[in-house]
Amino acid sequence: MVKILKNGDLELRNFFVSDADKLFNLVDKNRDYLEEWLPWLQSVKKAEDSEKKIKEWAEKEKKGEGVNLGIWYKRQLVGVVSFNFINKENKKAEIGYWLDKNHQGKGIMTKSCELLIDYGFNELKLHRIEISCAQGNNKSCAIAERLGFTKEGYFRESALLNGEFVNMNWYGFLKSDWENSKSS
């Protein structure tokens, strides 16, 4: 399991089954806002569904296939940041994230991603980290760009969101990019 990652009032940590109610309440509060971009939310209808999701995430982490961390800001759960997929063979991972609507615009997600990226390159020994986000999800794309990821292209109609196929922007970031950004 990942140890706790911290930056000031921000703390990233693994979920425990005891967090299921908090996670469900946060998802439910933001459902209308997030469902446009995160179709998996439709499968989370009650706290028990959040508990199941937390257990799935723990299993995925045990296998080294993913890391899902709660974003705690001033001791309050406000979002999730994760390596949705870890490809150990090719030393790469894909980041996913979402944040409570009321906590946006405070730099929380950028700092959360920085902590996870640092963990990925330094602890998991990744070579490359990727972000894919739907064209039109401007806030998500802006985070990738703010972090210094390179937009490498897009995949046409590669994700089904709300019954329609959408193009997905693809961003990449190498360990050398991270090291260069830290030294400048």
PDB file of C-alpha atoms in Angstrom:
ATOM      1  CA  MET A   1       0.000   0.000   0.000  1.00  0.00           C
ATOM      2  CA  VAL A   2       1.024   3.555  -0.677  1.00  0.00           C
ATOM      3  CA  LYS A   3       2.129   5.511   2.296  1.00  0.00           C
ATOM      4  CA  ILE A   4       0.437   8.835   2.874  1.00  0.00           C
ATOM      5  CA  LEU A   5       1.563  11.581   0.483  1.00  0.00           C
ATOM      6  CA  LYS A   6       1.369  15.131   1.882  1.00  0.00           C
ATOM      7  CA  ASN A   7       1.720  18.748   0.796  1.00  0.00           C
ATOM      8  CA  GLY A   8       0.570  21.289   3.394  1.00  0.00           C
ATOM      9  CA  ASP A   9      -3.188  20.925   3.987  1.00  0.00           C
ATOM     10  CA  LEU A  10      -3.339  18.240   1.297  1.00  0.00           C
ATOM     11  CA  GLU A  11      -3.074  14.523   2.022  1.00  0.00           C
ATOM     12  CA  LEU A  12      -3.379  11.603  -0.387  1.00  0.00           C
ATOM     13  CA  ARG A  13      -3.994   8.175   1.092  1.00  0.00           C
ATOM     14  CA  ASN A  14      -5.489   4.810   0.310  1.00  0.00           C
ATOM     15  CA  PHE A  15      -9.140   4.257   1.005  1.00  0.00           C
ATOM     16  CA  PHE A  16     -10.331   2.025   3.806  1.00  0.00           C
ATOM     17  CA  VAL A  17     -13.704   0.290   3.877  1.00  0.00           C
ATOM     18  CA  SER A  18     -14.593   2.722   6.659  1.00  0.00           C
ATOM     19  CA  ASP A  19     -14.364   5.528   4.057  1.00  0.00           C
ATOM     20  CA  ALA A  20     -17.206   4.064   1.952  1.00  0.00           C
ATOM     21  CA  ASP A  21     -19.883   6.428   3.289  1.00  0.00           C
ATOM     22  CA  LYS A  22     -17.681   9.487   2.778  1.00  0.00           C
ATOM     23  CA  LEU A  23     -16.803   8.393  -0.757  1.00  0.00           C
ATOM     24  CA  PHE A  24     -20.423   7.665  -1.639  1.00  0.00           C
ATOM     25  CA  ASN A  25     -21.631  10.995  -0.238  1.00  0.00           C
ATOM     26  CA  LEU A  26     -18.994  12.859  -2.256  1.00  0.00           C
ATOM     27  CA  VAL A  27     -19.851  10.959  -5.447  1.00  0.00           C
ATOM     28  CA  ASP A  28     -23.571  11.474  -4.904  1.00  0.00           C
ATOM     29  CA  LYS A  29     -23.160  15.198  -4.191  1.00  0.00           C
ATOM     30  CA  ASN A  30     -21.215  15.628  -7.462  1.00  0.00           C
ATOM     31  CA  ARG A  31     -23.097  13.058  -9.550  1.00  0.00           C
ATOM     32  CA  ASP A  32     -24.764  15.460 -12.001  1.00  0.00           C
ATOM     33  CA  TYR A  33     -21.533  17.349 -12.492  1.00  0.00           C
ATOM     34  CA  LEU A  34     -19.244  14.301 -12.900  1.00  0.00           C
ATOM     35  CA  GLU A  35     -21.423  11.803 -14.757  1.00  0.00           C
ATOM     36  CA  GLU A  36     -20.877  13.602 -18.048  1.00  0.00           C
ATOM     37  CA  TRP A  37     -17.230  12.507 -17.977  1.00  0.00           C
ATOM     38  CA  LEU A  38     -17.199   9.478 -15.647  1.00  0.00           C
ATOM     39  CA  PRO A  39     -19.750   6.879 -16.750  1.00  0.00           C
ATOM     40  CA  TRP A  40     -18.657   4.423 -14.016  1.00  0.00           C
ATOM     41  CA  LEU A  41     -20.508   6.639 -11.515  1.00  0.00           C
ATOM     42  CA  GLN A  42     -23.744   5.070 -12.735  1.00  0.00           C
ATOM     43  CA  SER A  43     -22.687   1.852 -10.980  1.00  0.00           C
ATOM     44  CA  VAL A  44     -22.362   3.645  -7.616  1.00  0.00           C
ATOM     45  CA  LYS A  45     -25.930   3.936  -6.326  1.00  0.00           C
ATOM     46  CA  LYS A  46     -25.415   3.345  -2.581  1.00  0.00           C
ATOM     47  CA  ALA A  47     -22.657   3.283   0.047  1.00  0.00           C
ATOM     48  CA  GLU A  48     -22.259  -0.481  -0.421  1.00  0.00           C
ATOM     49  CA  ASP A  49     -21.270   0.181  -4.041  1.00  0.00           C
ATOM     50  CA  SER A  50     -18.525   2.517  -2.819  1.00  0.00           C
ATOM     51  CA  GLU A  51     -17.352  -0.179  -0.421  1.00  0.00           C
ATOM     52  CA  LYS A  52     -17.175  -2.648  -3.319  1.00  0.00           C
ATOM     53  CA  LYS A  53     -15.204  -0.101  -5.363  1.00  0.00           C
ATOM     54  CA  ILE A  54     -12.748   0.418  -2.472  1.00  0.00           C
ATOM     55  CA  LYS A  55     -12.193  -3.352  -2.237  1.00  0.00           C
ATOM     56  CA  GLU A  56     -11.642  -3.565  -6.016  1.00  0.00           C
ATOM     57  CA  TRP A  57      -9.077  -0.772  -5.795  1.00  0.00           C
ATOM     58  CA  ALA A  58      -7.246  -2.548  -2.957  1.00  0.00           C
ATOM     59  CA  GLU A  59      -7.065  -5.769  -5.002  1.00  0.00           C
ATOM     60  CA  LYS A  60      -5.806  -3.879  -8.034  1.00  0.00           C
ATOM     61  CA  GLU A  61      -3.090  -2.276  -5.927  1.00  0.00           C
ATOM     62  CA  LYS A  62      -2.037  -5.631  -4.434  1.00  0.00           C
ATOM     63  CA  LYS A  63      -1.492  -6.895  -7.981  1.00  0.00           C
ATOM     64  CA  GLY A  64       0.498  -3.764  -8.881  1.00  0.00           C
ATOM     65  CA  GLU A  65      -2.072  -2.802 -11.516  1.00  0.00           C
ATOM     66  CA  GLY A  66      -3.301   0.495 -10.067  1.00  0.00           C
ATOM     67  CA  VAL A  67      -3.281   2.958  -7.184  1.00  0.00           C
ATOM     68  CA  ASN A  68      -6.404   4.876  -6.077  1.00  0.00           C
ATOM     69  CA  LEU A  69      -5.986   7.557  -3.447  1.00  0.00           C
ATOM     70  CA  GLY A  70      -8.440   9.780  -1.678  1.00  0.00           C
ATOM     71  CA  ILE A  71      -7.673  13.482  -1.787  1.00  0.00           C
ATOM     72  CA  TRP A  72      -8.118  14.880   1.719  1.00  0.00           C
ATOM     73  CA  TYR A  73      -7.996  18.668   1.977  1.00  0.00           C
ATOM     74  CA  LYS A  74      -8.063  20.083   5.498  1.00  0.00           C
ATOM     75  CA  ARG A  75      -9.076  16.577   6.670  1.00  0.00           C
ATOM     76  CA  GLN A  76     -12.095  16.444   4.342  1.00  0.00           C
ATOM     77  CA  LEU A  77     -12.423  14.002   1.431  1.00  0.00           C
ATOM     78  CA  VAL A  78     -12.692  16.147  -1.709  1.00  0.00           C
ATOM     79  CA  GLY A  79     -11.741  13.834  -4.591  1.00  0.00           C
ATOM     80  CA  VAL A  80      -9.773  10.937  -5.996  1.00  0.00           C
ATOM     81  CA  VAL A  81      -6.504  10.732  -7.901  1.00  0.00           C
ATOM     82  CA  SER A  82      -5.223   7.463  -9.275  1.00  0.00           C
ATOM     83  CA  PHE A  83      -3.019   5.461 -11.532  1.00  0.00           C
ATOM     84  CA  ASN A  84      -5.934   3.730 -13.262  1.00  0.00           C
ATOM     85  CA  PHE A  85      -3.630   1.393 -15.138  1.00  0.00           C
ATOM     86  CA  ILE A  86      -0.047   0.506 -14.368  1.00  0.00           C
ATOM     87  CA  ASN A  87       1.912  -1.295 -17.074  1.00  0.00           C
ATOM     88  CA  LYS A  88       4.915  -2.701 -15.187  1.00  0.00           C
ATOM     89  CA  GLU A  89       6.448  -4.227 -18.300  1.00  0.00           C
ATOM     90  CA  ASN A  90       6.682  -0.865 -20.068  1.00  0.00           C
ATOM     91  CA  LYS A  91       7.122   1.183 -16.874  1.00  0.00           C
ATOM     92  CA  LYS A  92       4.167   3.448 -17.538  1.00  0.00           C
ATOM     93  CA  ALA A  93       0.848   4.379 -15.953  1.00  0.00           C
ATOM     94  CA  GLU A  94      -2.259   6.402 -16.727  1.00  0.00           C
ATOM     95  CA  ILE A  95      -3.531   9.023 -14.293  1.00  0.00           C
ATOM     96  CA  GLY A  96      -7.208   9.606 -13.596  1.00  0.00           C
ATOM     97  CA  TYR A  97      -8.730  12.206 -11.290  1.00  0.00           C
ATOM     98  CA  TRP A  98     -11.858  13.980 -10.160  1.00  0.00           C
ATOM     99  CA  LEU A  99     -12.549  16.681  -7.615  1.00  0.00           C
ATOM    100  CA  ASP A 100     -15.544  18.007  -5.708  1.00  0.00           C
ATOM    101  CA  LYS A 101     -16.992  20.924  -7.666  1.00  0.00           C
ATOM    102  CA  ASN A 102     -16.838  23.209  -4.604  1.00  0.00           C
ATOM    103  CA  HIS A 103     -13.091  22.654  -4.210  1.00  0.00           C
ATOM    104  CA  GLN A 104     -12.034  23.483  -7.758  1.00  0.00           C
ATOM    105  CA  GLY A 105      -9.892  26.485  -8.561  1.00  0.00           C
ATOM    106  CA  LYS A 106      -7.697  26.123  -5.458  1.00  0.00           C
ATOM    107  CA  GLY A 107      -4.826  24.178  -7.033  1.00  0.00           C
ATOM    108  CA  ILE A 108      -5.818  21.023  -5.161  1.00  0.00           C
ATOM    109  CA  MET A 109      -5.884  18.748  -8.204  1.00  0.00           C
ATOM    110  CA  THR A 110      -2.641  20.076  -9.653  1.00  0.00           C
ATOM    111  CA  LYS A 111      -0.865  19.506  -6.316  1.00  0.00           C
ATOM    112  CA  SER A 112      -2.467  16.066  -5.960  1.00  0.00           C
ATOM    113  CA  CYS A 113      -1.273  15.028  -9.402  1.00  0.00           C
ATOM    114  CA  GLU A 114       2.217  16.354  -8.649  1.00  0.00           C
ATOM    115  CA  LEU A 115       2.376  14.181  -5.527  1.00  0.00           C
ATOM    116  CA  LEU A 116       1.207  11.121  -7.463  1.00  0.00           C
ATOM    117  CA  ILE A 117       3.591  11.801 -10.356  1.00  0.00           C
ATOM    118  CA  ASP A 118       6.490  12.127  -7.931  1.00  0.00           C
ATOM    119  CA  TYR A 119       5.458   8.841  -6.304  1.00  0.00           C
ATOM    120  CA  GLY A 120       5.192   7.179  -9.725  1.00  0.00           C
ATOM    121  CA  PHE A 121       8.621   8.214 -10.927  1.00  0.00           C
ATOM    122  CA  ASN A 122      10.492   7.851  -7.630  1.00  0.00           C
ATOM    123  CA  GLU A 123       8.808   4.900  -5.896  1.00  0.00           C
ATOM    124  CA  LEU A 124       7.266   2.902  -8.740  1.00  0.00           C
ATOM    125  CA  LYS A 125      10.225   3.662 -11.039  1.00  0.00           C
ATOM    126  CA  LEU A 126       7.961   4.580 -13.948  1.00  0.00           C
ATOM    127  CA  HIS A 127       9.423   5.945 -17.170  1.00  0.00           C
ATOM    128  CA  ARG A 128       6.219   7.468 -18.574  1.00  0.00           C
ATOM    129  CA  ILE A 129       2.887   8.741 -17.254  1.00  0.00           C
ATOM    130  CA  GLU A 130      -0.121   9.379 -19.464  1.00  0.00           C
ATOM    131  CA  ILE A 131      -3.417  11.238 -19.178  1.00  0.00           C
ATOM    132  CA  SER A 132      -6.365  10.788 -21.508  1.00  0.00           C
ATOM    133  CA  CYS A 133      -9.320  13.136 -21.328  1.00  0.00           C
ATOM    134  CA  ALA A 134     -12.329  13.744 -23.497  1.00  0.00           C
ATOM    135  CA  GLN A 135     -12.210  16.649 -25.883  1.00  0.00           C
ATOM    136  CA  GLY A 136     -14.597  19.127 -24.355  1.00  0.00           C
ATOM    137  CA  ASN A 137     -13.550  18.293 -20.801  1.00  0.00           C
ATOM    138  CA  ASN A 138     -11.565  21.511 -20.708  1.00  0.00           C
ATOM    139  CA  LYS A 139     -10.808  21.451 -16.977  1.00  0.00           C
ATOM    140  CA  SER A 140      -9.273  17.991 -17.176  1.00  0.00           C
ATOM    141  CA  CYS A 141      -7.215  18.881 -20.250  1.00  0.00           C
ATOM    142  CA  ALA A 142      -6.041  22.093 -18.542  1.00  0.00           C
ATOM    143  CA  ILE A 143      -4.652  20.072 -15.631  1.00  0.00           C
ATOM    144  CA  ALA A 144      -2.565  17.924 -17.982  1.00  0.00           C
ATOM    145  CA  GLU A 145      -1.221  21.051 -19.666  1.00  0.00           C
ATOM    146  CA  ARG A 146      -0.586  22.855 -16.357  1.00  0.00           C
ATOM    147  CA  LEU A 147       1.462  19.864 -15.200  1.00  0.00           C
ATOM    148  CA  GLY A 148       3.647  20.117 -18.310  1.00  0.00           C
ATOM    149  CA  PHE A 149       2.338  17.041 -20.125  1.00  0.00           C
ATOM    150  CA  THR A 150       2.792  17.051 -23.894  1.00  0.00           C
ATOM    151  CA  LYS A 151      -0.347  16.670 -25.978  1.00  0.00           C
ATOM    152  CA  GLU A 152       0.675  13.835 -28.253  1.00  0.00           C
ATOM    153  CA  GLY A 153      -2.525  13.605 -30.235  1.00  0.00           C
ATOM    154  CA  TYR A 154      -6.006  12.241 -29.880  1.00  0.00           C
ATOM    155  CA  PHE A 155      -7.919   9.047 -30.487  1.00  0.00           C
ATOM    156  CA  ARG A 156     -11.013   9.480 -32.622  1.00  0.00           C
ATOM    157  CA  GLU A 157     -14.296   8.347 -31.095  1.00  0.00           C
ATOM    158  CA  SER A 158     -12.458   6.111 -28.635  1.00  0.00           C
ATOM    159  CA  ALA A 159     -14.702   6.479 -25.567  1.00  0.00           C
ATOM    160  CA  LEU A 160     -18.428   6.040 -25.158  1.00  0.00           C
ATOM    161  CA  LEU A 161     -19.797   8.789 -22.907  1.00  0.00           C
ATOM    162  CA  ASN A 162     -23.530   9.139 -22.372  1.00  0.00           C
ATOM    163  CA  GLY A 163     -24.366   7.144 -25.485  1.00  0.00           C
ATOM    164  CA  GLU A 164     -22.023   9.037 -27.816  1.00  0.00           C
ATOM    165  CA  PHE A 165     -18.507   8.267 -28.964  1.00  0.00           C
ATOM    166  CA  VAL A 166     -16.087  11.091 -28.186  1.00  0.00           C
ATOM    167  CA  ASN A 167     -12.522  11.882 -29.145  1.00  0.00           C
ATOM    168  CA  MET A 168      -9.951  11.518 -26.378  1.00  0.00           C
ATOM    169  CA  ASN A 169      -6.917  13.791 -26.099  1.00  0.00           C
ATOM    170  CA  TRP A 170      -3.748  11.905 -25.191  1.00  0.00           C
ATOM    171  CA  TYR A 171      -1.011  13.486 -23.081  1.00  0.00           C
ATOM    172  CA  GLY A 172       2.377  12.055 -22.137  1.00  0.00           C
ATOM    173  CA  PHE A 173       5.026  12.934 -19.580  1.00  0.00           C
ATOM    174  CA  LEU A 174       8.446  11.311 -19.254  1.00  0.00           C
ATOM    175  CA  LYS A 175      10.586  10.973 -16.170  1.00  0.00           C
ATOM    176  CA  SER A 176      13.128  13.264 -17.864  1.00  0.00           C
ATOM    177  CA  ASP A 177      10.373  15.898 -18.301  1.00  0.00           C
ATOM    178  CA  TRP A 178       9.667  15.683 -14.558  1.00  0.00           C
ATOM    179  CA  GLU A 179      13.347  15.955 -13.647  1.00  0.00           C
ATOM    180  CA  ASN A 180      13.792  18.948 -15.965  1.00  0.00           C
ATOM    181  CA  SER A 181      10.740  20.695 -14.481  1.00  0.00           C
ATOM    182  CA  LYS A 182      12.119  20.185 -10.962  1.00  0.00           C
ATOM    183  CA  SER A 183      15.517  21.658 -11.821  1.00  0.00           C
ATOM    184  CA  SER A 184      14.161  24.791 -13.516  1.00  0.00           C
TER     185      SER A 184
END
